[in-house]
XYZ file of C-alpha atoms in Angstrom:
555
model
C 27.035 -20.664 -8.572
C 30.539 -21.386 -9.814
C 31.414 -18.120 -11.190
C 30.832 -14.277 -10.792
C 27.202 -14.021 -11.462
C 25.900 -11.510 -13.730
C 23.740 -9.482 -11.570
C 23.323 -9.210 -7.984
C 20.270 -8.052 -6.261
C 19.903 -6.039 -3.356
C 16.473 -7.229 -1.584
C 14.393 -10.569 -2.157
C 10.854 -8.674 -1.751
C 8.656 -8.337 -5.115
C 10.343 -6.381 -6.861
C 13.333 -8.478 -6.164
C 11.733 -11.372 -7.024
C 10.550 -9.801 -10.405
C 14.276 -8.864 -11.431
C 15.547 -12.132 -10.428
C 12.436 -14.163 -12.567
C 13.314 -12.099 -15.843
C 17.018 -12.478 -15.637
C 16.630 -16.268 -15.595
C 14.049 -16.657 -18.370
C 17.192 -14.630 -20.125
C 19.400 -17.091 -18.907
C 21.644 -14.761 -16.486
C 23.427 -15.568 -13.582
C 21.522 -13.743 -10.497
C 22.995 -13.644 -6.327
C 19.905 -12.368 -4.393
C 21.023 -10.720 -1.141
C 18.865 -9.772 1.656
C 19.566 -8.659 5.336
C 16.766 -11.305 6.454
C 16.344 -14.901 6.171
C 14.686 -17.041 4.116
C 11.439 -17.161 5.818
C 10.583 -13.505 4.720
C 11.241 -14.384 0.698
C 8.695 -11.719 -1.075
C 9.031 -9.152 1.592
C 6.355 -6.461 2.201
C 4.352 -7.834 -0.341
C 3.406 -10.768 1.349
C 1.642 -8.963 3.830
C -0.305 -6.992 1.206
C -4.289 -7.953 0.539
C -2.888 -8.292 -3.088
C -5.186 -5.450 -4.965
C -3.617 -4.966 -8.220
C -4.457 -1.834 -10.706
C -5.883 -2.963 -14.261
C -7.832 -0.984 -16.704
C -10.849 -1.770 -18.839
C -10.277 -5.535 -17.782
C -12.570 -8.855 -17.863
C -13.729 -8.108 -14.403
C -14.461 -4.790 -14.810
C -16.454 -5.471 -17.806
C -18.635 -8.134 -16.429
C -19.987 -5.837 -13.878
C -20.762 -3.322 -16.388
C -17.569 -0.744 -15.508
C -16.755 1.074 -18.577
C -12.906 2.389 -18.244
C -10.662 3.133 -20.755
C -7.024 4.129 -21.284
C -8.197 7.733 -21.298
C -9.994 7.961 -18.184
C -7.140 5.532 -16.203
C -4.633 8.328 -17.843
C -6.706 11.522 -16.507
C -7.246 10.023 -13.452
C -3.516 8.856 -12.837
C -2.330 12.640 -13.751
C -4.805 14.255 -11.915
C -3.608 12.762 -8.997
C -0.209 12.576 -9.462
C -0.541 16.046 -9.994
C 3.514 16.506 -11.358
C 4.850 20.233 -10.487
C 8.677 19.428 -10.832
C 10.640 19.794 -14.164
C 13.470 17.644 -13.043
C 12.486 15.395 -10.554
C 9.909 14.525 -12.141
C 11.097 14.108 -15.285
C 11.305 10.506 -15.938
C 8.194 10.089 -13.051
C 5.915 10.997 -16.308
C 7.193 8.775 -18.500
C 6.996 6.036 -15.856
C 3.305 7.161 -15.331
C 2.501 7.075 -19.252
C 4.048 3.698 -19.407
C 2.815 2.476 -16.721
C -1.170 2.849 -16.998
C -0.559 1.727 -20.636
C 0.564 -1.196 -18.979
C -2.300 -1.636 -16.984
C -4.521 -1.231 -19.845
C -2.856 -3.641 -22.203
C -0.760 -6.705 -21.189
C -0.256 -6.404 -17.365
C -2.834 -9.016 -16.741
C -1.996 -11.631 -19.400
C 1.407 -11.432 -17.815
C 0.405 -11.758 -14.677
C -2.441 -14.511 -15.628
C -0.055 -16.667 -17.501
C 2.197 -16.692 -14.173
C -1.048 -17.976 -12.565
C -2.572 -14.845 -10.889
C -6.336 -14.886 -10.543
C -8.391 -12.032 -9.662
C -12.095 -12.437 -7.393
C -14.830 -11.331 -9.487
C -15.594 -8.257 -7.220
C -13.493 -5.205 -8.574
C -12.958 -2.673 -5.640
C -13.429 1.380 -5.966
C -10.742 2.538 -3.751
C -9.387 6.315 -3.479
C -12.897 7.707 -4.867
C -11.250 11.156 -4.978
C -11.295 14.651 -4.448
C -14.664 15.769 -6.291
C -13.087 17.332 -9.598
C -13.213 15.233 -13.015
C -9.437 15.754 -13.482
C -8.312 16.134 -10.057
C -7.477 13.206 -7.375
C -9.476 9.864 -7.971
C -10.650 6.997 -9.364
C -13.492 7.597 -11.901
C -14.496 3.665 -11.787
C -13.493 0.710 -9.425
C -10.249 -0.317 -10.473
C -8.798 -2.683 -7.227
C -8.988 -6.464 -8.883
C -8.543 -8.126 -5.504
C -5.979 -11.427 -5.885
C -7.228 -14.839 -5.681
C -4.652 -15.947 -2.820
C -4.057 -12.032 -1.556
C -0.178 -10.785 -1.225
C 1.621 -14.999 -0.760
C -0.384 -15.606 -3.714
C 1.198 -12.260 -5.942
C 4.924 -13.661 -4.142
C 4.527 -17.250 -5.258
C 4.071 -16.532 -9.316
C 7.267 -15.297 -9.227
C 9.419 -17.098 -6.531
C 8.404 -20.363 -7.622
C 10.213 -19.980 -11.243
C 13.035 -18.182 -8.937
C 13.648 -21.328 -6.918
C 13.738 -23.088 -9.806
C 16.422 -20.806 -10.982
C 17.847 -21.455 -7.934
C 17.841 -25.651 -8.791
C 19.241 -25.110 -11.783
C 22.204 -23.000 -10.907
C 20.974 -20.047 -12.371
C 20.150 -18.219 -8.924
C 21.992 -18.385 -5.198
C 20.259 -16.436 -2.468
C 22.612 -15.102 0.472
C 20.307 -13.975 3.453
C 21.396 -12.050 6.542
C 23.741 -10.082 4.199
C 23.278 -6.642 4.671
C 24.748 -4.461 1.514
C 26.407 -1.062 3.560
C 28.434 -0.038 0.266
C 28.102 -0.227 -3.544
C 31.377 -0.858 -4.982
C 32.285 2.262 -7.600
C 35.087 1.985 -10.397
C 36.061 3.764 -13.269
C 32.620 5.431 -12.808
C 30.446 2.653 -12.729
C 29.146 0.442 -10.010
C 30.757 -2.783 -10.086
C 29.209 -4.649 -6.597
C 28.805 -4.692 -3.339
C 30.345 -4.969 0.039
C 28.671 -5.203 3.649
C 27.966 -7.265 6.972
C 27.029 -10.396 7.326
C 24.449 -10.875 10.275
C 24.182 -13.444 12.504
C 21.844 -16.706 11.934
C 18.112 -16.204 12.431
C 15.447 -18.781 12.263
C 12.575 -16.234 13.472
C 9.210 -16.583 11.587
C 8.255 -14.407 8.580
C 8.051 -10.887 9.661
C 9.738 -10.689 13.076
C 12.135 -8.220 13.973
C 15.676 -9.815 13.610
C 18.649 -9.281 15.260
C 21.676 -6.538 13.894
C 24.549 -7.992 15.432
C 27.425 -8.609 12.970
C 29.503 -11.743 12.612
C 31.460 -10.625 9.519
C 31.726 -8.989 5.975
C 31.244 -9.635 2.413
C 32.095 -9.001 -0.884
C 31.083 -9.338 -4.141
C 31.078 -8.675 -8.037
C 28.560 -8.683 -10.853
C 28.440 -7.254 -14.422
C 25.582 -5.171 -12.747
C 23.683 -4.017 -9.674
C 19.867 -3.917 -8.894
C 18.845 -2.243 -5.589
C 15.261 -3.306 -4.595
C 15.229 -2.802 -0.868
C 11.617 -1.081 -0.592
C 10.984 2.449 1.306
C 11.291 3.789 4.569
C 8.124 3.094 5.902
C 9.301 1.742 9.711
C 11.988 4.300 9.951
C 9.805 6.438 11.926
C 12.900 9.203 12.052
C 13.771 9.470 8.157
C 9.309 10.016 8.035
C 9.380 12.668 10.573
C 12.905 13.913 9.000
C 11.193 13.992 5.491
C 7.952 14.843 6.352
C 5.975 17.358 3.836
C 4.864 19.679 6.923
C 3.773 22.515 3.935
C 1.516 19.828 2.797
C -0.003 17.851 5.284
C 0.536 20.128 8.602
C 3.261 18.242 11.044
C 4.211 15.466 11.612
C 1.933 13.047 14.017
C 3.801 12.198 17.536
C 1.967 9.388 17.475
C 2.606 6.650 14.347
C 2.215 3.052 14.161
C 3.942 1.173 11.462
C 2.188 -1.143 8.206
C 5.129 -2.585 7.515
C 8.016 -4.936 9.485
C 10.622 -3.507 10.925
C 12.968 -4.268 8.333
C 11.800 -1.523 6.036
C 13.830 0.778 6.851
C 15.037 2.947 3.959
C 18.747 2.581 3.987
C 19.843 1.882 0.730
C 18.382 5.374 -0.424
C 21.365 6.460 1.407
C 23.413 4.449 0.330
C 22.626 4.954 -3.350
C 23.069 8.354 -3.239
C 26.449 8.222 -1.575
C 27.156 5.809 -4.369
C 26.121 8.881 -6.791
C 22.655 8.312 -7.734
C 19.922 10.581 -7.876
C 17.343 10.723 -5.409
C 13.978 12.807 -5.704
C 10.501 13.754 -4.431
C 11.839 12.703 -0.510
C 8.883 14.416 0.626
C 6.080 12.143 -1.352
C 5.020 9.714 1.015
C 2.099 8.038 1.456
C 0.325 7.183 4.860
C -3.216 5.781 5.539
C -5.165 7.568 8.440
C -7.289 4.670 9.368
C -4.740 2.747 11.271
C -5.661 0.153 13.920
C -3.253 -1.160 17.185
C -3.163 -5.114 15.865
C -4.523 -6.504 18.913
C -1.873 -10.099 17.670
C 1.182 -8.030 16.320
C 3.713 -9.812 14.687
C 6.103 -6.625 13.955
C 6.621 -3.622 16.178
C 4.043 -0.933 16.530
C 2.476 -3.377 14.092
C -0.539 -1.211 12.760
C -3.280 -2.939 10.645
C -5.473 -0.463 8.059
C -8.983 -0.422 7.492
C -10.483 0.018 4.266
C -13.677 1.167 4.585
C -16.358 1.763 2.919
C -18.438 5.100 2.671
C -21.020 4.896 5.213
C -19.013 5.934 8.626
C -19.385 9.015 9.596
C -15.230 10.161 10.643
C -15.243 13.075 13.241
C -11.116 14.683 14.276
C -10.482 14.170 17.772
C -12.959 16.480 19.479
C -15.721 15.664 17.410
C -16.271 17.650 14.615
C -17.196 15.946 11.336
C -14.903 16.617 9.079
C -15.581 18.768 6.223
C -16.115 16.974 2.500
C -14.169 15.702 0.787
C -12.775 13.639 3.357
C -15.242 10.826 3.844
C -13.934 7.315 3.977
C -12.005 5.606 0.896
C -11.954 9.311 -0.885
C -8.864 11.060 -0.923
C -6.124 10.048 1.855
C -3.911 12.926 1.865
C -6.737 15.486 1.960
C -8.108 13.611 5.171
C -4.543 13.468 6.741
C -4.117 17.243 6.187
C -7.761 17.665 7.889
C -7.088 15.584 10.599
C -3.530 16.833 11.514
C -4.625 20.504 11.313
C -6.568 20.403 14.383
C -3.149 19.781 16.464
C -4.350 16.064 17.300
C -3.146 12.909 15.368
C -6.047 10.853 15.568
C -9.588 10.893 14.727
C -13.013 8.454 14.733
C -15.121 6.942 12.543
C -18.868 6.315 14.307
C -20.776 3.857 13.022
C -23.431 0.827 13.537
C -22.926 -2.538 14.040
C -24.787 -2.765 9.998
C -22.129 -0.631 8.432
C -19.230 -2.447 10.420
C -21.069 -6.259 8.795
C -21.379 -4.836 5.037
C -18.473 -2.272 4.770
C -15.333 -2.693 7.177
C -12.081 -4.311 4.994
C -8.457 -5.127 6.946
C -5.374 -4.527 5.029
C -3.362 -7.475 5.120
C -3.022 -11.452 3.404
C -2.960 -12.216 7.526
C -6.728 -10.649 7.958
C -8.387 -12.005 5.379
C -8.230 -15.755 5.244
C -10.702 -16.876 3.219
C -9.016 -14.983 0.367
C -5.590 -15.729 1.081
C -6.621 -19.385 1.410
C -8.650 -19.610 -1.669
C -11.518 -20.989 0.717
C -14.811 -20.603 -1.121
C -16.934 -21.998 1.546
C -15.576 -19.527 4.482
C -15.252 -16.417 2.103
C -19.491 -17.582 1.610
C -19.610 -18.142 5.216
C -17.487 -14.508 6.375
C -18.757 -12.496 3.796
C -22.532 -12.900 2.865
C -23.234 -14.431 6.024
C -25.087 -12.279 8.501
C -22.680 -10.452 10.915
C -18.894 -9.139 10.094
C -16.183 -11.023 9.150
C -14.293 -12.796 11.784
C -11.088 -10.893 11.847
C -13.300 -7.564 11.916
C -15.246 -9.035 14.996
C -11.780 -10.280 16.548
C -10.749 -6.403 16.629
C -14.060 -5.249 17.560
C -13.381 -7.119 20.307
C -9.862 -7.324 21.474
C -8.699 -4.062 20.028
C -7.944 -1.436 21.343
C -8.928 1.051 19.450
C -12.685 -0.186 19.428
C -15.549 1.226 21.826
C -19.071 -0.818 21.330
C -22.184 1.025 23.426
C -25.851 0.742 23.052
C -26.449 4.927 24.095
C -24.561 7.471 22.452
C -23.807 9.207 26.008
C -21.879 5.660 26.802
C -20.419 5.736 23.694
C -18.889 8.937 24.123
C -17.728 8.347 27.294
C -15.575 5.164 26.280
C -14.040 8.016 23.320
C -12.927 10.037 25.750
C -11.154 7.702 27.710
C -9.270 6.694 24.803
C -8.515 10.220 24.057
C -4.946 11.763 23.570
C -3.207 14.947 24.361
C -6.158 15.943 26.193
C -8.982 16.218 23.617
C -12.276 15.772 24.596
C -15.694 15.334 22.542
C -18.628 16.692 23.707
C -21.636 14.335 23.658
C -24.181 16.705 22.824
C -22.425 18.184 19.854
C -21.773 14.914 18.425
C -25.323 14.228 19.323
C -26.650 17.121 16.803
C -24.423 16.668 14.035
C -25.402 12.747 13.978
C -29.209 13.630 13.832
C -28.786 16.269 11.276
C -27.089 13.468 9.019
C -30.234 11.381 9.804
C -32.691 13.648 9.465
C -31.430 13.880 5.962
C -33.095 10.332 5.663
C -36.350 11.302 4.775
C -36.046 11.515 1.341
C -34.663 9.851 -1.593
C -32.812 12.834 -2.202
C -30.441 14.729 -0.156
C -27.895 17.913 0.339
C -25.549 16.076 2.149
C -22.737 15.117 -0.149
C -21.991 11.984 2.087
C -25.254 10.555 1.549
C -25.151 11.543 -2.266
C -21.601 9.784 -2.311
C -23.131 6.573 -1.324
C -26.352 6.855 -3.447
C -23.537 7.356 -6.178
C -21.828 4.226 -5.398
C -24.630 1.715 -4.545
C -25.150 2.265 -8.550
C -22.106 -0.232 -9.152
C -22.902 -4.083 -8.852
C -20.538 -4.496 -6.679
C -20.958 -2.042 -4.066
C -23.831 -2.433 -3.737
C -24.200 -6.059 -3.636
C -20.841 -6.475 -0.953
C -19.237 -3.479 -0.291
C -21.994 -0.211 0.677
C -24.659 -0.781 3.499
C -27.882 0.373 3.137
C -28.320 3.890 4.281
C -29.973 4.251 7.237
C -30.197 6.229 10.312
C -26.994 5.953 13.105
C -29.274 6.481 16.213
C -31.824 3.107 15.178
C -31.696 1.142 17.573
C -32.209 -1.807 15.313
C -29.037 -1.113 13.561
C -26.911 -1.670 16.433
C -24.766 -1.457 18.892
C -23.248 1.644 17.979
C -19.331 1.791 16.981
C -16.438 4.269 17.499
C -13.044 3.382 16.485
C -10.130 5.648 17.475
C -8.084 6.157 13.930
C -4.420 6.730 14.210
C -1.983 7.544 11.285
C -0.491 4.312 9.870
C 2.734 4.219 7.956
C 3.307 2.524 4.579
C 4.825 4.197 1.469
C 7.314 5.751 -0.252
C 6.353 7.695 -2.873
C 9.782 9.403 -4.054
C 13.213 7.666 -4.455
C 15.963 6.774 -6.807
C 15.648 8.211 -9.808
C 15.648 6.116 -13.030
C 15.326 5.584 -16.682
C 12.423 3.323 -18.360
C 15.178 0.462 -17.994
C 15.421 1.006 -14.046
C 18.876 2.202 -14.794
C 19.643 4.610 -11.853
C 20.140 8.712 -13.068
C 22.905 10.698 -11.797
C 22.351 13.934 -10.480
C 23.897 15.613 -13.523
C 20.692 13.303 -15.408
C 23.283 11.058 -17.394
C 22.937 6.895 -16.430
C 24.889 5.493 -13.833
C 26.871 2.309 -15.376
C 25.758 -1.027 -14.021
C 23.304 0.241 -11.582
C 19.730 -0.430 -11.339
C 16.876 0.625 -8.628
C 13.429 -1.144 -8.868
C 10.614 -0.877 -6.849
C 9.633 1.442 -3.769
C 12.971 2.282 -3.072
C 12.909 3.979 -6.679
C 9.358 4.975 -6.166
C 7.380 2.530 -8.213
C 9.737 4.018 -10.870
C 11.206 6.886 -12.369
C 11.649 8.383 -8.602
C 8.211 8.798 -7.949
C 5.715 7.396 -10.704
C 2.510 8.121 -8.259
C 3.695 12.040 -7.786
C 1.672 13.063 -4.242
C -1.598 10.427 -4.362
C -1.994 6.721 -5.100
C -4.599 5.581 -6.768
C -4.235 2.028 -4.830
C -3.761 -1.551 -6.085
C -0.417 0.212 -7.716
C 2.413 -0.489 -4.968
C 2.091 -4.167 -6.151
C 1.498 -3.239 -10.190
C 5.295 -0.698 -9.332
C 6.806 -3.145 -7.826
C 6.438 -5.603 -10.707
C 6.272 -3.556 -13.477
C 9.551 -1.548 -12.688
C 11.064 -5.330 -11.644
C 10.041 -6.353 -14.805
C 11.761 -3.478 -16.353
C 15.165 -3.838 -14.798
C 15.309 -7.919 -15.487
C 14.172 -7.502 -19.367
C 16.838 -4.617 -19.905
C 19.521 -6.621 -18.083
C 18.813 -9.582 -19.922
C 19.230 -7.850 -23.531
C 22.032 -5.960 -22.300
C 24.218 -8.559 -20.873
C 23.914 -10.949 -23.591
């Protein structure tokens, strides 16, 4: 590139890569920086298992899933649950536009870039209990042919081809530390450049500095994700009203990269930044047994059969059964004064309903391998990367008694809790007892009963119920649970362009936020719960947003 481009931006993950891909179907000169090399083009998202939010869709049809516009809008509000005038002013809006999105042309977008979805539509989040409270009312996780690299490539493949033609020019190890203000609107950046790296996608680079920068666009866009490995700004942020305190112990979903500063660094600018205490943390996280990042944490997604106990071995109380409402069962879990907890299962439930977060865990997917996704997924026994952490992590104890099983949870134990074998014993045989029957008062057992009526459940996703003690289900299967980090839910504030607000709520001149570090838009378009497959569906549609507006504006 020749000349001053027309836009910079801050941050070659998805959403990134979504800004960049408008601005050159609009013709528009783009400089992409990011603080990490080339290998880690698409950021975060990469790494994702690709689920992707749609309503009333092809999929969802074909298995007989009735959803609607409606119900996606009542569920997304219900969750959201929105209790600030201000901050989360433009959050609504984002939140209105956004499901309409989902419901209308989000996937012919996304299907005329390439993306393909499996035939299997997911039911994550299942909720809270209430009609218009927390939840998904239907299955709504369209799982992506080719996982996270595959939601990347649809948009940095026309990007490097911006990049052939002249249109784009990516400068990596740059590191933006200041956005250039004057005459009240931003008019670039300046920052450090970082010294050469050739380490492998997701590997924690080096800071050291080897000089500045400087540079000048027509416009901004900051898409540098959350701060979901800056363990600090968590704890610092952390909604202890809400969710009880902070855990001691955290391990991290994302690379070490993600690390938040450009919030900062937008709000010294003079943007607006809201809802700091909406985050959004899994507590099924598992040690990764082959990390590639630090404290490099790997979630399951489960499905509704394990029973989950808190850290001395009391089942916790409904609704917190697994896949149903996330921040309820991280409020449950940190109010005993433990950070961990256990899911007990059988060897059964572990084949049929055990998931791993991650492009990286699920190969057959990722690779668009028909035969091995036959072979790992209807085949008997669990997929391989679920038996790989079964047996190499270390979060995993496998016994054929419960009294052995117990004993292997208490030496994994932390901060001296302790469960007691016979009182796990009695609550597990009360569950089972409550076999007997087709029927049953135990709402776990009527949760699954409720979703082995979908197809899909029931066909891939929800073992047969059955009692934990048979032998002929086994081994049996604890697996220590620790609070995994991940998202952001609050952030820069903006407009339904992705222009960045000012405090005072007027727009700030050539500045643009898209993405996580703008909350999925609007500074927070989830409000306190996700209804998951939507960090992906944010991260594009608020890209999207930003590179339309930018194109039309700069003309």
């Amino acid at each position: 590139m020749d000349t001053e481009p027309d836009v910079i931006v801050v941050g070659a993950g998805l959403a990134g890569l979504v800004a960049t891909h408008e601005l050159v179907k609009a013709g528009r000169g783009v400089l992409v920086l990011d603080q990490e090399n080339r290998n880690n083009l698409g950021g975060q998202a990469f790494w994702s298992l690709g689920g992707i939010f749609l309503v009333d869709s092809p999929e969802q049809r074909r298995t007989g899933i009735k959803d609607s516009y409606e119900l996606a809008r009542q569920d997304w509000l219900g969750s959201a649950g929105f209790d600030r005038d201000e901050e989360d002013k433009w959050a609504r809006q984002w939140a209105e536009a956004y499901v309409r999105f989902a419901a209308t042309e989000k996937r012919a977008y996304l299907h005329d870039l390439g993306l393909r979805f499996t035939p299997v539509v997911g039911w994550a989040e299942r909720g809270g209990g209430r009609a218009d409270g927390h939840g998904n009312s239907v299955p709504r996780f369209h799982l992506t042919w080719g996982t996270g690299p595959e939601v990347v490539r649809i948009f940095r493949d026309p990007v490097l081809d911006g990049e052939r033609r002249g249109l784009v020019r990516f400068a990596f190890r740059h590191q933006v530390d200041e956005l250039i203000v004057e005459k009240d609107a931003v008019t670039g950046v300046r920052g450090t450049v970082l010294e050469p790296t050739d380490l492998p996608r997701g590997k924690a680079s080096s800071r050291t500095p080897v000089g500045t920068f400087e540079f000048r666009a027509k416009a901004v866009v900051v898409t540098t994700g959350g701060i979901g490995h800056n363990f600090d700004l968590i704890r610092q942020n952390w909604p202890a009203d809400r969710l009880g305190p902070a855990p001691e112990t955290m391990i991290a979903g994302v690379p070490a990269h993600v690390d938040g500063r450009m919030i900062a660094i937008t709000e010294q600018a003079g943007g607006a930044i809201v809802n700091r205490d909406r985050m959004w943390h899994y507590p099924e996280g598992l040690h990764n047994w082959d990390p590639i990042w630090p404290d490099h944490a790997i979630r399951i997604i489960p499905g509704p059969s394990s029973l989950w106990f808190d850290a001395t071995g009391k089942r916790l109380p409904p609704p917190n059964f697994p896949g149903f409402d996330t921040n309820a069962a991280l409020k449950a879990i940190l109010s005993t004064g433990y950070d961990y907890s256990w899911f007990v299962l059988t060897q059964s439930i572990i084949e049929r309903e055990f998931a791993l977060s991650g492009s990286e865990q699920n190969p057959d997917v990722t690779g668009k391998d028909v035969k091995l996704m036959l072979r790992s997924r209807i085949a008997k026994g669990a997929p391989g990367p679920v038996e790989a952490f079964k047996e190499h992590g270390e979060d995993f104890v496998v016994a054929d008694t419960l009294d052995e099983l117990v004993a292997g949870m208490n030496k994994l134990a932390r901060g001296g809790a302790q469960v007691e074998p016979a009182e796990i014993e009695r609550q597990i045989v009360a569950r089972d007892r409550e076999l007997g029957n087709a029927f049953s008062k135990d709402l776990q057992l009527m949760a699954i009963a409720n979703a082995r009526r979908a197809v899909a459940d029931k066909l891939a996703r929800v073992a047969k119920p059955h009692r934990i003690l048979d032998p002929a289900h086994g081994p049996l299967i604890a697996v220590r649970l620790n609070i995994l980090t991940r998202k952001t839910l609050g952030g820069v504030q903006t407009n339904l362009d992705s222009q960045v607000m000012r405090p005072d709520g007027t727009p700030f001149p050539g500045l643009y936020a898209a993405g996580e570090v703008a909350g999925f838009g609007g500074g927070g378009v989830h409000g306190y719960n996700a209804l998951e497959g939507t960090f992906l569906g944010g991260c594009i549609f608020s890209g999207r947003a930003a590179g339309i507006a930018l194109g039309r504006e700069l003309r």
